[in-house]
PDB file of C-alpha atoms in Angstrom:
ATOM      1  CA  UNK F1210      21.140 -18.989-104.274  1.00 85.00           C
ATOM      2  CA  UNK F1211      20.005 -19.983-107.675  1.00 91.00           C
ATOM      3  CA  UNK F1212      18.136 -23.135-109.028  1.00 94.00           C
ATOM      4  CA  UNK F1213      18.730 -23.724-112.891  1.00 96.00           C
ATOM      5  CA  UNK F1214      16.342 -26.135-115.024  1.00 97.00           C
ATOM      6  CA  UNK F1215      16.959 -26.872-118.280  1.00 97.00           C
ATOM      7  CA  UNK F1216      14.867 -27.575-120.940  1.00 97.00           C
ATOM      8  CA  UNK F1217      15.043 -28.155-124.785  1.00 97.00           C
ATOM      9  CA  UNK F1218      17.503 -30.861-125.626  1.00 97.00           C
ATOM     10  CA  UNK F1219      16.289 -33.502-128.169  1.00 97.00           C
ATOM     11  CA  UNK F1220      17.266 -35.694-131.387  1.00 98.00           C
ATOM     12  CA  UNK F1221      18.310 -33.693-134.382  1.00 98.00           C
ATOM     13  CA  UNK F1222      20.277 -34.410-137.272  1.00 98.00           C
ATOM     14  CA  UNK F1223      24.033 -33.118-138.298  1.00 98.00           C
ATOM     15  CA  UNK F1224      23.561 -29.459-139.632  1.00 98.00           C
ATOM     16  CA  UNK F1225      19.967 -28.678-137.171  1.00 98.00           C
ATOM     17  CA  UNK F1226      19.718 -26.596-135.106  1.00 98.00           C
ATOM     18  CA  UNK F1227      18.469 -26.621-131.576  1.00 98.00           C
ATOM     19  CA  UNK F1228      17.983 -23.943-128.800  1.00 98.00           C
ATOM     20  CA  UNK F1229      18.163 -24.903-125.564  1.00 98.00           C
ATOM     21  CA  UNK F1230      16.785 -23.015-122.323  1.00 98.00           C
ATOM     22  CA  UNK F1231      17.654 -22.761-118.651  1.00 97.00           C
ATOM     23  CA  UNK F1232      15.219 -21.357-116.006  1.00 97.00           C
ATOM     24  CA  UNK F1233      16.296 -19.780-113.575  1.00 95.00           C
ATOM     25  CA  UNK F1234      14.710 -19.192-109.477  1.00 92.00           C
ATOM     26  CA  UNK F1235      15.738 -17.841-106.878  1.00 82.00           C
ATOM     27  CA  UNK F1236      16.895 -14.031-106.295  1.00 80.00           C
ATOM     28  CA  UNK F1237      19.666 -11.927-107.177  1.00 84.00           C
ATOM     29  CA  UNK F1238      19.843 -13.872-110.714  1.00 87.00           C
ATOM     30  CA  UNK F1239      21.693 -10.834-112.320  1.00 89.00           C
ATOM     31  CA  UNK F1240      24.563 -11.255-108.851  1.00 91.00           C
ATOM     32  CA  UNK F1241      25.350 -14.435-111.211  1.00 93.00           C
ATOM     33  CA  UNK F1242      27.536 -14.750-114.581  1.00 95.00           C
ATOM     34  CA  UNK F1243      26.318 -18.074-116.251  1.00 96.00           C
ATOM     35  CA  UNK F1244      27.910 -20.808-118.523  1.00 96.00           C
ATOM     36  CA  UNK F1245      27.069 -24.073-120.489  1.00 98.00           C
ATOM     37  CA  UNK F1246      28.793 -26.610-119.717  1.00 98.00           C
ATOM     38  CA  UNK F1247      28.513 -29.884-121.883  1.00 98.00           C
ATOM     39  CA  UNK F1248      29.242 -33.890-121.185  1.00 98.00           C
ATOM     40  CA  UNK F1249      29.776 -36.853-123.933  1.00 97.00           C
ATOM     41  CA  UNK F1250      29.821 -40.380-122.457  1.00 92.00           C
ATOM     42  CA  UNK F1251      33.423 -41.411-121.330  1.00 95.00           C
ATOM     43  CA  UNK F1252      34.134 -37.624-121.165  1.00 96.00           C
ATOM     44  CA  UNK F1253      35.258 -34.940-119.480  1.00 97.00           C
ATOM     45  CA  UNK F1254      32.427 -32.218-118.493  1.00 97.00           C
ATOM     46  CA  UNK F1255      33.949 -29.329-121.022  1.00 97.00           C
ATOM     47  CA  UNK F1256      32.975 -25.693-121.161  1.00 98.00           C
ATOM     48  CA  UNK F1257      31.273 -24.416-123.861  1.00 98.00           C
ATOM     49  CA  UNK F1258      30.109 -20.458-123.736  1.00 97.00           C
ATOM     50  CA  UNK F1259      29.130 -18.255-120.547  1.00 96.00           C
ATOM     51  CA  UNK F1260      27.937 -15.089-120.449  1.00 96.00           C
ATOM     52  CA  UNK F1261      28.467 -11.753-118.020  1.00 93.00           C
ATOM     53  CA  UNK F1262      25.862 -10.572-115.413  1.00 92.00           C
ATOM     54  CA  UNK F1263      24.668  -8.019-117.575  1.00 91.00           C
ATOM     55  CA  UNK F1264      24.816 -10.325-120.534  1.00 89.00           C
ATOM     56  CA  UNK F1265      26.921  -7.715-122.434  1.00 89.00           C
ATOM     57  CA  UNK F1266      30.042  -9.874-122.407  1.00 93.00           C
ATOM     58  CA  UNK F1267      30.315 -13.852-123.854  1.00 95.00           C
ATOM     59  CA  UNK F1268      33.027 -15.826-124.421  1.00 96.00           C
ATOM     60  CA  UNK F1269      33.132 -19.515-126.483  1.00 97.00           C
ATOM     61  CA  UNK F1270      34.489 -22.263-126.313  1.00 98.00           C
ATOM     62  CA  UNK F1271      36.822 -22.716-130.240  1.00 98.00           C
ATOM     63  CA  UNK F1272      35.158 -25.665-130.700  1.00 97.00           C
ATOM     64  CA  UNK F1273      31.526 -23.773-130.897  1.00 98.00           C
ATOM     65  CA  UNK F1274      32.806 -20.254-131.783  1.00 98.00           C
ATOM     66  CA  UNK F1275      30.415 -19.043-135.227  1.00 97.00           C
ATOM     67  CA  UNK F1276      28.057 -22.002-134.457  1.00 98.00           C
ATOM     68  CA  UNK F1277      26.368 -21.094-130.886  1.00 98.00           C
ATOM     69  CA  UNK F1278      24.897 -17.746-129.054  1.00 98.00           C
ATOM     70  CA  UNK F1279      24.651 -17.477-125.681  1.00 97.00           C
ATOM     71  CA  UNK F1280      21.853 -14.762-124.236  1.00 96.00           C
ATOM     72  CA  UNK F1281      19.836 -13.965-121.044  1.00 96.00           C
ATOM     73  CA  UNK F1282      17.054 -12.118-120.227  1.00 95.00           C
ATOM     74  CA  UNK F1283      18.164 -10.807-116.866  1.00 93.00           C
ATOM     75  CA  UNK F1284      13.873  -9.314-116.593  1.00 93.00           C
ATOM     76  CA  UNK F1285      12.512 -13.175-116.821  1.00 94.00           C
ATOM     77  CA  UNK F1286      15.383 -15.453-115.365  1.00 95.00           C
ATOM     78  CA  UNK F1287      16.249 -17.073-118.139  1.00 95.00           C
ATOM     79  CA  UNK F1288      19.140 -18.050-120.202  1.00 95.00           C
ATOM     80  CA  UNK F1289      19.362 -19.556-123.963  1.00 97.00           C
ATOM     81  CA  UNK F1290      22.021 -21.382-125.764  1.00 98.00           C
ATOM     82  CA  UNK F1291      21.110 -21.533-129.648  1.00 98.00           C
ATOM     83  CA  UNK F1292      23.138 -23.745-131.618  1.00 98.00           C
ATOM     84  CA  UNK F1293      23.460 -23.856-135.397  1.00 98.00           C
ATOM     85  CA  UNK F1294      25.130 -26.149-137.823  1.00 98.00           C
ATOM     86  CA  UNK F1295      25.253 -28.836-134.871  1.00 98.00           C
ATOM     87  CA  UNK F1296      27.933 -31.683-135.682  1.00 98.00           C
ATOM     88  CA  UNK F1297      27.970 -34.828-134.096  1.00 97.00           C
ATOM     89  CA  UNK F1298      30.673 -34.361-132.160  1.00 97.00           C
ATOM     90  CA  UNK F1299      28.252 -31.927-130.325  1.00 98.00           C
ATOM     91  CA  UNK F1300      26.617 -34.428-129.045  1.00 98.00           C
ATOM     92  CA  UNK F1301      26.494 -34.007-124.824  1.00 98.00           C
ATOM     93  CA  UNK F1302      24.151 -33.784-121.717  1.00 98.00           C
ATOM     94  CA  UNK F1303      24.593 -29.820-121.647  1.00 98.00           C
ATOM     95  CA  UNK F1304      24.541 -28.364-117.869  1.00 98.00           C
ATOM     96  CA  UNK F1305      23.567 -24.682-117.479  1.00 97.00           C
ATOM     97  CA  UNK F1306      25.581 -23.154-114.133  1.00 97.00           C
ATOM     98  CA  UNK F1307      26.026 -20.025-112.325  1.00 95.00           C
ATOM     99  CA  UNK F1308      29.129 -18.244-110.195  1.00 94.00           C
ATOM    100  CA  UNK F1309      29.857 -15.186-108.651  1.00 89.00           C
ATOM    101  CA  UNK F1310      33.642 -15.880-108.900  1.00 77.00           C
ATOM    102  CA  UNK F1311      35.761 -15.046-112.003  1.00 80.00           C
ATOM    103  CA  UNK F1312      36.766 -17.727-114.293  1.00 81.00           C
ATOM    104  CA  UNK F1313      34.191 -18.746-116.827  1.00 85.00           C
ATOM    105  CA  UNK F1314      36.200 -21.278-118.521  1.00 93.00           C
ATOM    106  CA  UNK F1315      36.449 -23.598-115.242  1.00 93.00           C
ATOM    107  CA  UNK F1316      33.684 -25.422-113.994  1.00 93.00           C
ATOM    108  CA  UNK F1317      35.305 -25.578-109.925  1.00 93.00           C
ATOM    109  CA  UNK F1318      34.146 -21.550-109.776  1.00 93.00           C
ATOM    110  CA  UNK F1319      30.237 -22.540-110.539  1.00 95.00           C
ATOM    111  CA  UNK F1320      28.331 -23.128-107.614  1.00 94.00           C
ATOM    112  CA  UNK F1321      25.034 -23.835-109.148  1.00 95.00           C
ATOM    113  CA  UNK F1322      24.123 -26.657-111.479  1.00 97.00           C
ATOM    114  CA  UNK F1323      21.310 -27.462-113.700  1.00 97.00           C
ATOM    115  CA  UNK F1324      19.828 -31.237-113.805  1.00 97.00           C
ATOM    116  CA  UNK F1325      20.882 -31.200-117.407  1.00 98.00           C
ATOM    117  CA  UNK F1326      19.790 -31.534-121.244  1.00 98.00           C
ATOM    118  CA  UNK F1327      20.463 -34.778-123.743  1.00 98.00           C
ATOM    119  CA  UNK F1328      21.393 -33.336-126.992  1.00 98.00           C
ATOM    120  CA  UNK F1329      21.734 -36.316-129.674  1.00 98.00           C
ATOM    121  CA  UNK F1330      23.111 -35.423-133.523  1.00 98.00           C
ATOM    122  CA  UNK F1331      23.209 -38.158-135.712  1.00 97.00           C
ATOM    123  CA  UNK F1332      24.742 -37.926-139.447  1.00 95.00           C
TER     124      UNK F1332
END
């Protein structure tokens, strides 16, 4: 089992950068692939990015590709999501999540979730 706690959200202007972090506790963190999802008001939760157990492979939603970078530090049990060139449409609650199963873009494959952190991008 793993517990996840996000941090780093806030209010920024369009074009700014923000770095989200996710601290993981529990044993065997390297057993889990990890993803970031987001949910805007009135919308369904959507995939943002995921990273393999080793950190060697990443995948991004088309809407954030080239602007967001996900990484993990298995020695420190931490994840990060560097968000550059933020847009108003990036406004959402961002969640990190961990999974054992394959299929990183489907939130149903994730067993563990953090509580979320709010990111608001103003124009």
